[in-house]
Coordinates of C-alpha atoms and ligand atoms in Angstrom, one line a residue:
X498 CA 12.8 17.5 -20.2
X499 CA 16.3 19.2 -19.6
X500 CA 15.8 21.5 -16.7
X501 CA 12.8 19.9 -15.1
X502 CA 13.2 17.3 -12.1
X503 CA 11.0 14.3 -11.7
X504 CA 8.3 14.7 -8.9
X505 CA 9.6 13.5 -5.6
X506 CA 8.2 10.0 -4.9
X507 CA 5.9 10.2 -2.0
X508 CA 3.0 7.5 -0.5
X509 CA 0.1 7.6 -2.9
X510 CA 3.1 7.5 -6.1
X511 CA 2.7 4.7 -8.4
X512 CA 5.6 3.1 -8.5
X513 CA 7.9 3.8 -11.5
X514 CA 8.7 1.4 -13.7
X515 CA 11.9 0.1 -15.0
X516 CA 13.6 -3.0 -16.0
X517 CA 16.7 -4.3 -14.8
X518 CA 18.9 -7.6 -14.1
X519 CA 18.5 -9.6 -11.1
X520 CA 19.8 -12.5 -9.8
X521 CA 16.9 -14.2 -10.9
X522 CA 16.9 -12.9 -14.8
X523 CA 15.6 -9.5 -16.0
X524 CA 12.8 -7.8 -15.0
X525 CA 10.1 -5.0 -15.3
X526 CA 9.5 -3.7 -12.4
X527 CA 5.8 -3.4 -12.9
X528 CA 5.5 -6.7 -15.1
X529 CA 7.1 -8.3 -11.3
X530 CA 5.0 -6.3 -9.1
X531 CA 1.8 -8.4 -11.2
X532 CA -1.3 -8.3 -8.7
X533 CA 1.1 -8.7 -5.5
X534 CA 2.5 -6.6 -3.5
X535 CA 6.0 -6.0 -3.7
X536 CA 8.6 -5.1 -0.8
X537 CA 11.6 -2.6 -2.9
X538 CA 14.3 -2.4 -0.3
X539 CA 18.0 -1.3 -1.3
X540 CA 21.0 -2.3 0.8
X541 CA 24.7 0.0 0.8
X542 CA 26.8 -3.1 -0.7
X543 CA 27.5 -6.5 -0.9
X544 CA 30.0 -8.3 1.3
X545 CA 29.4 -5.7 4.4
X546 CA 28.2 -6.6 7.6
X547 CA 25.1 -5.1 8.6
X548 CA 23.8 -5.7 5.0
X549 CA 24.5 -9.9 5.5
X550 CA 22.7 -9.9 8.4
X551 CA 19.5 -8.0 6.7
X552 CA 19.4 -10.3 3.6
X553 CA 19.6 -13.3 5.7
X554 CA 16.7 -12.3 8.1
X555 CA 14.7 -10.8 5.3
X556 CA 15.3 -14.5 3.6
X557 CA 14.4 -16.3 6.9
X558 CA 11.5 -14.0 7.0
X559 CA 10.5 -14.5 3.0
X560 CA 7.7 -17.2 3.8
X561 CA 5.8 -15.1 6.0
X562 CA 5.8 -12.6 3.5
X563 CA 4.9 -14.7 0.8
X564 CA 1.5 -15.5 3.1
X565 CA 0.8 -11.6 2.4
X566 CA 1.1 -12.4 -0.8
X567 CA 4.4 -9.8 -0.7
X568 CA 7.2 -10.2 -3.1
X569 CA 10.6 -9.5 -1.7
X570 CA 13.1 -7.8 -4.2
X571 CA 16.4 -6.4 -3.0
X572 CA 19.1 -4.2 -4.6
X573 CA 22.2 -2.2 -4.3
X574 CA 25.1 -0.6 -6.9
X575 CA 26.8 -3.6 -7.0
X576 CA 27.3 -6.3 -10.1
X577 CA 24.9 -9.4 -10.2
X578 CA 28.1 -11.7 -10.0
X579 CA 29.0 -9.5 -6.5
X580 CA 25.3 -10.6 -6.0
X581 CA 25.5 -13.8 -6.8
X582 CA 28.7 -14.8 -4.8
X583 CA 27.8 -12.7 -1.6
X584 CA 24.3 -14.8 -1.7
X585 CA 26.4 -18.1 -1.1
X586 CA 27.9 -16.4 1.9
X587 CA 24.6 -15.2 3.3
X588 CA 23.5 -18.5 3.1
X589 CA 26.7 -19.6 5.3
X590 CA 26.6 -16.9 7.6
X591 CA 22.8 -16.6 8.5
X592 CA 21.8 -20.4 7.0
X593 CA 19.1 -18.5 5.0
X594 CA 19.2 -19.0 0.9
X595 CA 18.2 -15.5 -0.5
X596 CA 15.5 -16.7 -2.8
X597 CA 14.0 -13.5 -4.0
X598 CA 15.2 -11.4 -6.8
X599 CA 18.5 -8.4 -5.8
X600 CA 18.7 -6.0 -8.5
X601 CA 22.1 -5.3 -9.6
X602 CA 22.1 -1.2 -9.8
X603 CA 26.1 -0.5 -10.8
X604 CA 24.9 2.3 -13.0
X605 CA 22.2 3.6 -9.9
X606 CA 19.4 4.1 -12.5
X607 CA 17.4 2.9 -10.0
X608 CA 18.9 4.3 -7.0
X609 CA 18.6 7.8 -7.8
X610 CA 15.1 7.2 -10.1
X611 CA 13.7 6.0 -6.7
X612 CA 16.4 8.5 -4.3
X613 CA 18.4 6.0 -2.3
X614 CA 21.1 8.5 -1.9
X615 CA 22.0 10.4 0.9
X616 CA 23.8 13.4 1.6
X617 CA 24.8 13.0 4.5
X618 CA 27.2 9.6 5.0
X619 CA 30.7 10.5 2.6
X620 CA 32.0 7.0 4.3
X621 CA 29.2 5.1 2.2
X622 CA 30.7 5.3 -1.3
X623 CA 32.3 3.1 -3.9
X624 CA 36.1 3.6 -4.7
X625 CA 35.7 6.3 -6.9
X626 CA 33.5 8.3 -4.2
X627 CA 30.3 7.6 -6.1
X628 CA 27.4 7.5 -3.3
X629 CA 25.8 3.7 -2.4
X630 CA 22.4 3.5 -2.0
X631 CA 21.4 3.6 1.7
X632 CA 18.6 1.5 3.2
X633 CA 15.6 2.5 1.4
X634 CA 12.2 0.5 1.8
X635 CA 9.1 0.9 -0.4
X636 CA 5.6 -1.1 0.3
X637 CA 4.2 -0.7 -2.8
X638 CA 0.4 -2.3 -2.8
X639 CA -1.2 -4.4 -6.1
X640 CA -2.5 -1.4 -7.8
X641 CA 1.2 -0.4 -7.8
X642 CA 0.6 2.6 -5.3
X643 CA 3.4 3.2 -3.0
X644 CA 2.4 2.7 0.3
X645 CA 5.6 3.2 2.7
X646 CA 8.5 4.5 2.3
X647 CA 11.2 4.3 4.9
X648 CA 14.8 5.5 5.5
X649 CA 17.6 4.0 7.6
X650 CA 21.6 5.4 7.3
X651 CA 23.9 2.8 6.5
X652 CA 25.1 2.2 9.9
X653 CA 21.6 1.1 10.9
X654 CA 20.0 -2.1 10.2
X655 CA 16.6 -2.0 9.9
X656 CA 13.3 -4.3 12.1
X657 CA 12.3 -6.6 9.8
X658 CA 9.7 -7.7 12.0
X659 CA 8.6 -4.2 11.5
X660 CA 8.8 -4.3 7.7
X661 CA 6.1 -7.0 8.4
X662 CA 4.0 -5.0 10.6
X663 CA 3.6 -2.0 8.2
X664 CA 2.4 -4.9 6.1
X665 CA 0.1 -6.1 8.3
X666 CA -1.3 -2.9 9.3
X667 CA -1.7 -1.7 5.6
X668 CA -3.8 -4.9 4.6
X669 CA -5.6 -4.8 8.0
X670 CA -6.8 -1.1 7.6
X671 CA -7.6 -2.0 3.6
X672 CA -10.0 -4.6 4.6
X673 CA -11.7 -3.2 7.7
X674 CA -11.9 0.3 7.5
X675 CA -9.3 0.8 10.7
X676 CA -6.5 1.9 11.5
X677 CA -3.4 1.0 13.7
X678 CA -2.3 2.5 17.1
X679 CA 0.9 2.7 18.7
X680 CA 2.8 -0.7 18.4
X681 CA 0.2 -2.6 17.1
X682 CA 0.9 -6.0 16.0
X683 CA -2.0 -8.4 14.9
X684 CA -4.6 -9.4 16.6
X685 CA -4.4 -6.3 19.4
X686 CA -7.0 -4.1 19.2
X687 CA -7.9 -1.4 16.5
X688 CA -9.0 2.3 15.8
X689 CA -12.0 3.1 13.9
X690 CA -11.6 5.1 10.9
X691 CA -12.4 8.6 11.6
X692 CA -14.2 8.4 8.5
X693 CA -16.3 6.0 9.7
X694 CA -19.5 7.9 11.8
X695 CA -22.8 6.8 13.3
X696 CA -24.7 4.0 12.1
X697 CA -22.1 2.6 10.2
X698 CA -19.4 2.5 12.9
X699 CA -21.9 0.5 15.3
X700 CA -22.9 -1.2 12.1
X701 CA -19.5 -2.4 10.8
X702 CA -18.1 -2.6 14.9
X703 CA -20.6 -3.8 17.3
X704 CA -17.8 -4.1 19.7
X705 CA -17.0 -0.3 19.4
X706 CA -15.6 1.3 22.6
X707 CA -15.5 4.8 22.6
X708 CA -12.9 6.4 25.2
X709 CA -13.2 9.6 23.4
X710 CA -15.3 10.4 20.6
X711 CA -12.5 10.6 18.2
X712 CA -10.4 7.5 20.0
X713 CA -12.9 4.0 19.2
X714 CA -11.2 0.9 19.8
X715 CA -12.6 -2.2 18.5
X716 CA -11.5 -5.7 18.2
X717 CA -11.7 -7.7 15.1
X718 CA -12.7 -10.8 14.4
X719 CA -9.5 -13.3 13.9
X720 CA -9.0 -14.5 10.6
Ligands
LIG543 C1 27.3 -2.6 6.5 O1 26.4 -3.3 5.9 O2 27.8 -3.1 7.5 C2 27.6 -1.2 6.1 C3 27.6 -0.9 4.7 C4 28.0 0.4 4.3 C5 28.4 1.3 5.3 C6 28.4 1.0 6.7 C7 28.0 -0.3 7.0

């Protein structure tokens, strides 16, 4: 409605929906997100460095997400033939195929529907001064609930391996009633719920170890 601004997108949003091209075909975004979950992460442009070498890993990296049971789906303000022909030189660069669908966002309607802007970088814009998007990642889980959302300036790549972690954590703390502490990667220990009291924490954690009353670690068992 003219005046009113869409509500900002924060963790516990479902996902908006919206259909656009990709490299593999058309899409809607909530017809691909299905019962998976889904990985939305936007890139400044095609043909720049820092943005090869994130496709490539995130392609290298595509199997282990697929174990998750996480779809991968990419995009930036760029054409699906800029897509298309910067793909073959990812592959030659990083010797990673990019597999997984990038969204070709020219017009941004999904750039600024899901705010990949900045305000801050005036190098990171196309010829006409028109902002890129910068490097915008949203875990978004099966019920279409975002999850994560993270930030990174176009001079920084961003840790894939932690991109997997979040994911890790998310479906670890889903499952067990946990949570994650500092640098956690599976199959360290974890933190009871706080929600999670008496009976039920000795209950669900027989290997509960207190070291304060609202710090319990516990291990879990591998899966
Ligand atoms: C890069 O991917 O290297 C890049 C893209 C836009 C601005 C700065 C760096």
């Amino acid at each position: 409605m003219a005046g009113e601004r869409a509500a900002p997108l924060r963790l516990g949003s479902i996902a908006p929906s919206f259909k656009a091209d990709t490299t593999n075909g058309p899409i809607d975004f909530h017809e691909f997100i299905g019962d998976s979950w889904v990985v939305l992460f936007s890139h400044p442009e095609d043909y720049t460095p820092v943005c090869t070498t994130e496709l490539g890993e995130m392609a290298r990296l595509d199997p282990e997400f697929k174990k998750r049971g996480v779809k991968l789906i990419g995009l930036s303000a760029n054409t699906l033939g800029s897509h298309e022909g910067w793909i073959n030189d990812i592959t030659e660069v990083t010797g990673s195929r990019v597999s997984f669908p990038i969204i070709a966002d020219k017009e941004r309607k999904v750039a600024y529907l899901y705010d990949m802007i900045d305000y801050q970088d005036t190098t990171n814009v196309d010829s006409k001064g028109i902002a890129f998007t910068i490097r915008s990642v949203f875990v978004i889980d099966p019920k279409k609930t975002i999850r994560t959302i993270l930030s990174y300036p176009a001079s920084t790549g961003r840790n894939s391996a932690e991109i997997l972690r979040i994911v890790d954590s998310l479906q670890t703390g889903d499952k067990n009633k946990i949570t994650t502490p500092v640098n956690w990667v599976p199959g360290d220990d974890v933190i009871v719920h706080p929600a999670v009291q008496g009976e039920e924490a000795t209950r669900l954690f027989p290997n509960l170890r207190a070291v304060k009353p609202y710090l319990r670690f516990t291990s879990l068992p591998s899966a």
